[in-house]
PDB file of C-alpha atoms in Angstrom:
ATOM      1  CA  UNK A 141       1.074  53.815  31.370  1.00  0.00           C
ATOM      2  CA  UNK A 142       1.060  56.915  30.110  1.00  0.00           C
ATOM      3  CA  UNK A 143       3.938  58.988  29.225  1.00  0.00           C
ATOM      4  CA  UNK A 144       3.668  62.867  28.103  1.00  0.00           C
ATOM      5  CA  UNK A 145       5.510  64.885  26.421  1.00  0.00           C
ATOM      6  CA  UNK A 146       5.595  68.665  25.983  1.00  0.00           C
ATOM      7  CA  UNK A 147       8.809  70.170  23.978  1.00  0.00           C
ATOM      8  CA  UNK A 148       9.444  73.342  21.823  1.00  0.00           C
ATOM      9  CA  UNK A 149      12.058  73.089  18.617  1.00  0.00           C
ATOM     10  CA  UNK A 150      12.060  74.778  15.843  1.00  0.00           C
ATOM     11  CA  UNK A 151      12.733  74.292  11.837  1.00  0.00           C
ATOM     12  CA  UNK A 152      14.994  75.613   9.296  1.00  0.00           C
ATOM     13  CA  UNK A 153      13.745  75.947   6.068  1.00  0.00           C
ATOM     14  CA  UNK A 154      15.369  75.594   2.496  1.00  0.00           C
ATOM     15  CA  UNK A 155      16.051  79.470   2.395  1.00  0.00           C
ATOM     16  CA  UNK A 156      16.907  79.470   5.858  1.00  0.00           C
ATOM     17  CA  UNK A 157      13.863  80.838   7.361  1.00  0.00           C
ATOM     18  CA  UNK A 158      12.699  79.669  11.277  1.00  0.00           C
ATOM     19  CA  UNK A 159       9.631  78.593  12.397  1.00  0.00           C
ATOM     20  CA  UNK A 160       9.367  77.740  16.015  1.00  0.00           C
ATOM     21  CA  UNK A 161       6.169  74.928  17.174  1.00  0.00           C
ATOM     22  CA  UNK A 162       5.367  73.550  19.988  1.00  0.00           C
ATOM     23  CA  UNK A 163       4.292  69.567  20.573  1.00  0.00           C
ATOM     24  CA  UNK A 164       2.443  67.957  23.396  1.00  0.00           C
ATOM     25  CA  UNK A 165       1.244  64.900  23.711  1.00  0.00           C
ATOM     26  CA  UNK A 166       1.303  61.542  25.309  1.00  0.00           C
ATOM     27  CA  UNK A 167       1.755  58.294  24.469  1.00  0.00           C
ATOM     28  CA  UNK A 168       1.106  55.040  26.127  1.00  0.00           C
ATOM     29  CA  UNK A 169       2.893  51.840  26.599  1.00  0.00           C
ATOM     30  CA  UNK A 170       2.305  48.280  27.567  1.00  0.00           C
ATOM     31  CA  UNK A 171       3.536  46.897  30.656  1.00  0.00           C
ATOM     32  CA  UNK A 172       6.388  45.356  28.490  1.00  0.00           C
ATOM     33  CA  UNK A 173       7.256  48.693  27.042  1.00  0.00           C
ATOM     34  CA  UNK A 174       5.867  48.982  23.810  1.00  0.00           C
ATOM     35  CA  UNK A 175       4.215  51.740  22.536  1.00  0.00           C
ATOM     36  CA  UNK A 176       0.706  51.415  22.159  1.00  0.00           C
ATOM     37  CA  UNK A 177      -0.203  54.648  20.364  1.00  0.00           C
ATOM     38  CA  UNK A 178       0.432  58.272  20.438  1.00  0.00           C
ATOM     39  CA  UNK A 179      -1.626  61.315  20.549  1.00  0.00           C
ATOM     40  CA  UNK A 180      -0.703  64.905  20.384  1.00  0.00           C
ATOM     41  CA  UNK A 181      -1.229  67.722  18.680  1.00  0.00           C
ATOM     42  CA  UNK A 182       1.583  70.817  16.914  1.00  0.00           C
ATOM     43  CA  UNK A 183       1.159  74.550  17.348  1.00  0.00           C
ATOM     44  CA  UNK A 184       3.013  77.162  15.902  1.00  0.00           C
ATOM     45  CA  UNK A 185       4.704  79.734  18.324  1.00  0.00           C
ATOM     46  CA  UNK A 186       6.747  81.719  15.832  1.00  0.00           C
ATOM     47  CA  UNK A 187       4.679  84.648  16.635  1.00  0.00           C
ATOM     48  CA  UNK A 188       4.893  84.442  20.590  1.00  0.00           C
ATOM     49  CA  UNK A 189       8.808  83.337  20.237  1.00  0.00           C
ATOM     50  CA  UNK A 190       9.412  86.298  18.290  1.00  0.00           C
ATOM     51  CA  UNK A 191       7.717  88.525  21.098  1.00  0.00           C
ATOM     52  CA  UNK A 192       9.790  86.700  23.437  1.00  0.00           C
ATOM     53  CA  UNK A 193      12.996  87.423  22.094  1.00  0.00           C
ATOM     54  CA  UNK A 194      12.336  91.457  21.673  1.00  0.00           C
ATOM     55  CA  UNK A 195      11.488  91.676  25.398  1.00  0.00           C
ATOM     56  CA  UNK A 196      14.302  89.740  26.433  1.00  0.00           C
ATOM     57  CA  UNK A 197      16.763  92.168  24.091  1.00  0.00           C
ATOM     58  CA  UNK A 198      15.055  95.033  26.053  1.00  0.00           C
ATOM     59  CA  UNK A 199      14.764  94.091  29.514  1.00  0.00           C
ATOM     60  CA  UNK A 200      18.283  92.107  29.299  1.00  0.00           C
ATOM     61  CA  UNK A 201      22.262  92.546  29.132  1.00  0.00           C
ATOM     62  CA  UNK A 202      23.489  90.935  25.700  1.00  0.00           C
ATOM     63  CA  UNK A 203      26.601  90.091  26.717  1.00  0.00           C
ATOM     64  CA  UNK A 204      25.970  88.368  30.040  1.00  0.00           C
ATOM     65  CA  UNK A 205      22.137  87.702  29.264  1.00  0.00           C
ATOM     66  CA  UNK A 206      21.212  88.824  32.983  1.00  0.00           C
ATOM     67  CA  UNK A 207      18.544  92.058  33.409  1.00  0.00           C
ATOM     68  CA  UNK A 208      19.706  95.080  31.580  1.00  0.00           C
ATOM     69  CA  UNK A 209      19.054  98.790  33.833  1.00  0.00           C
ATOM     70  CA  UNK A 210      15.907  98.888  32.547  1.00  0.00           C
ATOM     71  CA  UNK A 211      14.719  96.038  34.304  1.00  0.00           C
ATOM     72  CA  UNK A 212      16.319  97.477  36.686  1.00  0.00           C
ATOM     73  CA  UNK A 213      14.378 100.224  36.538  1.00  0.00           C
ATOM     74  CA  UNK A 214      11.520  98.586  36.867  1.00  0.00           C
ATOM     75  CA  UNK A 215      11.945  96.334  39.768  1.00  0.00           C
ATOM     76  CA  UNK A 216      13.258  98.733  42.007  1.00  0.00           C
ATOM     77  CA  UNK A 217      10.128 101.086  41.178  1.00  0.00           C
ATOM     78  CA  UNK A 218       8.381  97.883  42.415  1.00  0.00           C
ATOM     79  CA  UNK A 219      10.114  96.888  45.225  1.00  0.00           C
ATOM     80  CA  UNK A 220       9.827 100.612  46.711  1.00  0.00           C
ATOM     81  CA  UNK A 221       6.300 100.527  46.443  1.00  0.00           C
ATOM     82  CA  UNK A 222       6.122  97.300  48.192  1.00  0.00           C
ATOM     83  CA  UNK A 223       7.943  98.519  51.058  1.00  0.00           C
ATOM     84  CA  UNK A 224       5.895 101.581  51.480  1.00  0.00           C
ATOM     85  CA  UNK A 225       3.024  99.222  51.961  1.00  0.00           C
ATOM     86  CA  UNK A 226       3.930  96.418  53.823  1.00  0.00           C
ATOM     87  CA  UNK A 227       7.061  99.133  55.602  1.00  0.00           C
ATOM     88  CA  UNK A 228       9.363  96.409  54.839  1.00  0.00           C
ATOM     89  CA  UNK A 229      13.132  96.842  54.178  1.00  0.00           C
ATOM     90  CA  UNK A 230      15.346  96.296  51.746  1.00  0.00           C
ATOM     91  CA  UNK A 231      18.833  97.481  50.209  1.00  0.00           C
ATOM     92  CA  UNK A 232      20.441  98.345  47.025  1.00  0.00           C
ATOM     93  CA  UNK A 233      23.712  97.667  46.347  1.00  0.00           C
ATOM     94  CA  UNK A 234      26.378  98.972  43.773  1.00  0.00           C
ATOM     95  CA  UNK A 235      29.371  96.575  42.523  1.00  0.00           C
ATOM     96  CA  UNK A 236      32.439  98.320  40.452  1.00  0.00           C
ATOM     97  CA  UNK A 237      35.109  96.388  39.237  1.00  0.00           C
ATOM     98  CA  UNK A 238      38.191  97.301  40.370  1.00  0.00           C
ATOM     99  CA  UNK A 239      41.165  96.995  38.238  1.00  0.00           C
ATOM    100  CA  UNK A 240      39.104  96.536  35.060  1.00  0.00           C
ATOM    101  CA  UNK A 241      39.777  99.233  32.256  1.00  0.00           C
ATOM    102  CA  UNK A 242      43.226  98.096  32.803  1.00  0.00           C
ATOM    103  CA  UNK A 243      42.206  94.529  31.508  1.00  0.00           C
ATOM    104  CA  UNK A 244      40.422  96.078  28.907  1.00  0.00           C
ATOM    105  CA  UNK A 245      43.062  98.063  28.195  1.00  0.00           C
ATOM    106  CA  UNK A 246      45.969  94.736  28.705  1.00  0.00           C
ATOM    107  CA  UNK A 247      44.228  92.272  27.147  1.00  0.00           C
ATOM    108  CA  UNK A 248      41.340  93.611  24.468  1.00  0.00           C
ATOM    109  CA  UNK A 249      37.826  93.853  24.900  1.00  0.00           C
ATOM    110  CA  UNK A 250      37.404  89.886  24.477  1.00  0.00           C
ATOM    111  CA  UNK A 251      39.170  89.177  27.103  1.00  0.00           C
ATOM    112  CA  UNK A 252      37.032  91.841  28.691  1.00  0.00           C
ATOM    113  CA  UNK A 253      33.733  90.349  27.711  1.00  0.00           C
ATOM    114  CA  UNK A 254      34.808  86.649  28.981  1.00  0.00           C
ATOM    115  CA  UNK A 255      35.203  88.827  32.987  1.00  0.00           C
ATOM    116  CA  UNK A 256      32.316  90.075  33.070  1.00  0.00           C
ATOM    117  CA  UNK A 257      30.579  86.881  31.650  1.00  0.00           C
ATOM    118  CA  UNK A 258      32.307  84.937  34.805  1.00  0.00           C
ATOM    119  CA  UNK A 259      31.422  88.318  37.131  1.00  0.00           C
ATOM    120  CA  UNK A 260      27.818  88.056  36.642  1.00  0.00           C
ATOM    121  CA  UNK A 261      27.990  84.186  37.036  1.00  0.00           C
ATOM    122  CA  UNK A 262      30.063  84.543  40.139  1.00  0.00           C
ATOM    123  CA  UNK A 263      27.627  87.649  41.323  1.00  0.00           C
ATOM    124  CA  UNK A 264      24.274  85.078  40.718  1.00  0.00           C
ATOM    125  CA  UNK A 265      25.821  82.195  42.879  1.00  0.00           C
ATOM    126  CA  UNK A 266      26.019  85.008  46.087  1.00  0.00           C
ATOM    127  CA  UNK A 267      22.592  85.797  46.441  1.00  0.00           C
ATOM    128  CA  UNK A 268      19.638  84.630  48.089  1.00  0.00           C
ATOM    129  CA  UNK A 269      16.374  83.240  46.011  1.00  0.00           C
ATOM    130  CA  UNK A 270      14.330  85.956  47.887  1.00  0.00           C
ATOM    131  CA  UNK A 271      16.251  88.609  46.458  1.00  0.00           C
ATOM    132  CA  UNK A 272      15.498  87.557  42.727  1.00  0.00           C
ATOM    133  CA  UNK A 273      14.510  91.358  40.607  1.00  0.00           C
ATOM    134  CA  UNK A 274      13.001  89.125  37.713  1.00  0.00           C
ATOM    135  CA  UNK A 275      12.351  85.303  37.549  1.00  0.00           C
ATOM    136  CA  UNK A 276      11.789  83.913  33.410  1.00  0.00           C
ATOM    137  CA  UNK A 277       8.810  81.493  33.863  1.00  0.00           C
ATOM    138  CA  UNK A 278      11.502  78.252  34.188  1.00  0.00           C
ATOM    139  CA  UNK A 279      11.996  78.645  37.649  1.00  0.00           C
ATOM    140  CA  UNK A 280      15.448  77.500  37.874  1.00  0.00           C
ATOM    141  CA  UNK A 281      16.672  80.253  36.191  1.00  0.00           C
ATOM    142  CA  UNK A 282      18.792  82.926  38.334  1.00  0.00           C
ATOM    143  CA  UNK A 283      18.114  86.566  37.681  1.00  0.00           C
ATOM    144  CA  UNK A 284      19.348  88.083  41.286  1.00  0.00           C
ATOM    145  CA  UNK A 285      21.530  90.408  39.664  1.00  0.00           C
ATOM    146  CA  UNK A 286      21.521  93.384  37.113  1.00  0.00           C
ATOM    147  CA  UNK A 287      24.106  94.938  35.314  1.00  0.00           C
ATOM    148  CA  UNK A 288      23.524  98.411  34.716  1.00  0.00           C
ATOM    149  CA  UNK A 289      26.534  99.027  31.921  1.00  0.00           C
ATOM    150  CA  UNK A 290      30.265  98.455  31.764  1.00  0.00           C
ATOM    151  CA  UNK A 291      31.217  96.933  34.700  1.00  0.00           C
ATOM    152  CA  UNK A 292      28.439  98.325  37.246  1.00  0.00           C
ATOM    153  CA  UNK A 293      26.365  95.565  38.683  1.00  0.00           C
ATOM    154  CA  UNK A 294      23.174  96.346  40.563  1.00  0.00           C
ATOM    155  CA  UNK A 295      21.686  93.931  43.242  1.00  0.00           C
ATOM    156  CA  UNK A 296      18.581  94.566  45.339  1.00  0.00           C
ATOM    157  CA  UNK A 297      18.261  92.573  48.909  1.00  0.00           C
ATOM    158  CA  UNK A 298      14.800  92.430  49.965  1.00  0.00           C
ATOM    159  CA  UNK A 299      13.244  91.727  53.645  1.00  0.00           C
ATOM    160  CA  UNK A 300      15.919  92.512  55.395  1.00  0.00           C
ATOM    161  CA  UNK A 301      15.493  91.579  58.735  1.00  0.00           C
ATOM    162  CA  UNK A 302      18.987  92.160  60.238  1.00  0.00           C
ATOM    163  CA  UNK A 303      22.525  93.711  59.401  1.00  0.00           C
ATOM    164  CA  UNK A 304      23.637  89.850  59.594  1.00  0.00           C
ATOM    165  CA  UNK A 305      21.580  88.847  56.298  1.00  0.00           C
ATOM    166  CA  UNK A 306      23.463  91.591  54.683  1.00  0.00           C
ATOM    167  CA  UNK A 307      26.665  91.450  55.904  1.00  0.00           C
ATOM    168  CA  UNK A 308      26.439  87.609  55.081  1.00  0.00           C
ATOM    169  CA  UNK A 309      26.040  88.454  51.355  1.00  0.00           C
ATOM    170  CA  UNK A 310      28.266  91.098  51.156  1.00  0.00           C
ATOM    171  CA  UNK A 311      30.379  88.694  52.482  1.00  0.00           C
ATOM    172  CA  UNK A 312      29.860  85.648  49.730  1.00  0.00           C
ATOM    173  CA  UNK A 313      30.248  88.656  47.506  1.00  0.00           C
ATOM    174  CA  UNK A 314      33.781  89.783  48.001  1.00  0.00           C
ATOM    175  CA  UNK A 315      34.967  86.093  48.528  1.00  0.00           C
ATOM    176  CA  UNK A 316      33.534  85.375  45.173  1.00  0.00           C
ATOM    177  CA  UNK A 317      34.603  88.615  42.972  1.00  0.00           C
ATOM    178  CA  UNK A 318      38.140  88.842  44.383  1.00  0.00           C
ATOM    179  CA  UNK A 319      39.252  85.619  43.697  1.00  0.00           C
ATOM    180  CA  UNK A 320      41.264  85.347  40.171  1.00  0.00           C
ATOM    181  CA  UNK A 321      39.375  85.267  36.819  1.00  0.00           C
ATOM    182  CA  UNK A 322      41.407  82.402  34.884  1.00  0.00           C
ATOM    183  CA  UNK A 323      40.865  83.534  31.582  1.00  0.00           C
ATOM    184  CA  UNK A 324      43.284  82.056  28.891  1.00  0.00           C
ATOM    185  CA  UNK A 325      45.536  80.991  30.709  1.00  0.00           C
ATOM    186  CA  UNK A 326      45.543  84.658  32.154  1.00  0.00           C
ATOM    187  CA  UNK A 327      45.683  85.464  35.817  1.00  0.00           C
ATOM    188  CA  UNK A 328      43.348  88.294  36.215  1.00  0.00           C
ATOM    189  CA  UNK A 329      42.629  90.201  39.351  1.00  0.00           C
ATOM    190  CA  UNK A 330      39.141  92.707  39.946  1.00  0.00           C
ATOM    191  CA  UNK A 331      38.655  93.459  43.181  1.00  0.00           C
ATOM    192  CA  UNK A 332      35.162  94.546  43.798  1.00  0.00           C
ATOM    193  CA  UNK A 333      33.593  97.391  45.487  1.00  0.00           C
ATOM    194  CA  UNK A 334      30.395  97.578  46.800  1.00  0.00           C
ATOM    195  CA  UNK A 335      28.224 100.595  47.579  1.00  0.00           C
ATOM    196  CA  UNK A 336      25.136 100.306  49.715  1.00  0.00           C
ATOM    197  CA  UNK A 337      21.789 102.190  50.530  1.00  0.00           C
ATOM    198  CA  UNK A 338      18.941 101.372  51.917  1.00  0.00           C
ATOM    199  CA  UNK A 339      15.198 102.309  52.651  1.00  0.00           C
ATOM    200  CA  UNK A 340      15.318 104.631  55.650  1.00  0.00           C
ATOM    201  CA  UNK A 341      11.572 105.968  55.296  1.00  0.00           C
ATOM    202  CA  UNK A 342       8.736 106.061  52.639  1.00  0.00           C
ATOM    203  CA  UNK A 343      10.415 109.203  50.919  1.00  0.00           C
ATOM    204  CA  UNK A 344      12.811 107.100  49.663  1.00  0.00           C
ATOM    205  CA  UNK A 345      12.815 107.557  45.748  1.00  0.00           C
ATOM    206  CA  UNK A 346      14.678 105.468  43.187  1.00  0.00           C
ATOM    207  CA  UNK A 347      17.053 108.083  41.990  1.00  0.00           C
ATOM    208  CA  UNK A 348      17.905 108.645  45.950  1.00  0.00           C
ATOM    209  CA  UNK A 349      18.109 105.812  46.301  1.00  0.00           C
ATOM    210  CA  UNK A 350      21.075 105.087  43.932  1.00  0.00           C
ATOM    211  CA  UNK A 351      22.184 108.406  44.258  1.00  0.00           C
ATOM    212  CA  UNK A 352      23.735 107.224  47.521  1.00  0.00           C
ATOM    213  CA  UNK A 353      24.112 103.370  46.676  1.00  0.00           C
ATOM    214  CA  UNK A 354      26.928 105.397  43.936  1.00  0.00           C
ATOM    215  CA  UNK A 355      28.063 107.377  46.136  1.00  0.00           C
ATOM    216  CA  UNK A 356      28.951 104.675  48.830  1.00  0.00           C
ATOM    217  CA  UNK A 357      30.803 102.293  46.458  1.00  0.00           C
ATOM    218  CA  UNK A 358      33.322 105.022  45.074  1.00  0.00           C
ATOM    219  CA  UNK A 359      33.871 105.548  49.134  1.00  0.00           C
ATOM    220  CA  UNK A 360      34.425 101.791  48.897  1.00  0.00           C
ATOM    221  CA  UNK A 361      36.900 102.336  46.123  1.00  0.00           C
ATOM    222  CA  UNK A 362      38.667 105.375  48.376  1.00  0.00           C
ATOM    223  CA  UNK A 363      38.835 102.543  51.508  1.00  0.00           C
ATOM    224  CA  UNK A 364      40.370  99.499  49.587  1.00  0.00           C
ATOM    225  CA  UNK A 365      41.119  98.191  52.853  1.00  0.00           C
ATOM    226  CA  UNK A 366      37.117  96.689  53.374  1.00  0.00           C
ATOM    227  CA  UNK A 367      35.892  97.054  49.377  1.00  0.00           C
ATOM    228  CA  UNK A 368      32.542  97.576  51.345  1.00  0.00           C
ATOM    229  CA  UNK A 369      30.562 101.242  52.573  1.00  0.00           C
ATOM    230  CA  UNK A 370      27.018 102.093  53.195  1.00  0.00           C
ATOM    231  CA  UNK A 371      25.950 104.823  53.234  1.00  0.00           C
ATOM    232  CA  UNK A 372      25.491 107.326  55.552  1.00  0.00           C
ATOM    233  CA  UNK A 373      24.527 110.757  55.959  1.00  0.00           C
TER     234      UNK A 373
END
């Protein structure tokens, strides 16, 4: 029987320097499970790993690990270009955490950071697979939402067919984000305000859509009854 393996690992030298290696091979065993022979090779992938880490730092938020504003802007450009080619509809959502400043002021930035990390996990669990704005090589990774900075997040909802799809996502986000954050025995509340804009015509630009979503989000803050507002002229 043949048993392949494909792993990556790091080697720490005595001087503290780190090397990364990739090992691929195959083991052949007897029917009884005894190893007959191993055949494989090891490759130094340190340079590739270093380039990957630099790329991750440029395009991912260091606190939450999700895409940052740089990557989000790039994917928004791509989404607009795609929608103009096939006349598809998409929506842009801005999500802000109400009361987050009070959490930071009253409990410190360490607790605030933990709230942001938990918020990013909750948001990722709310989104449909087709709304991923960036997908790593790991197909199981959930890169559905971006952190734009502070307590502000953004989501692109692509290939929309009905308002029902949007309402489902909004409902999940509000349910999860409005649940208490239990951190270090603290019971914290940071309700979400959601502003949405959508590509009404082929003249939509990233700047226009982001302005509209941002304006809608502040309208949602003023109307705590729903926590959600869609931009309209």
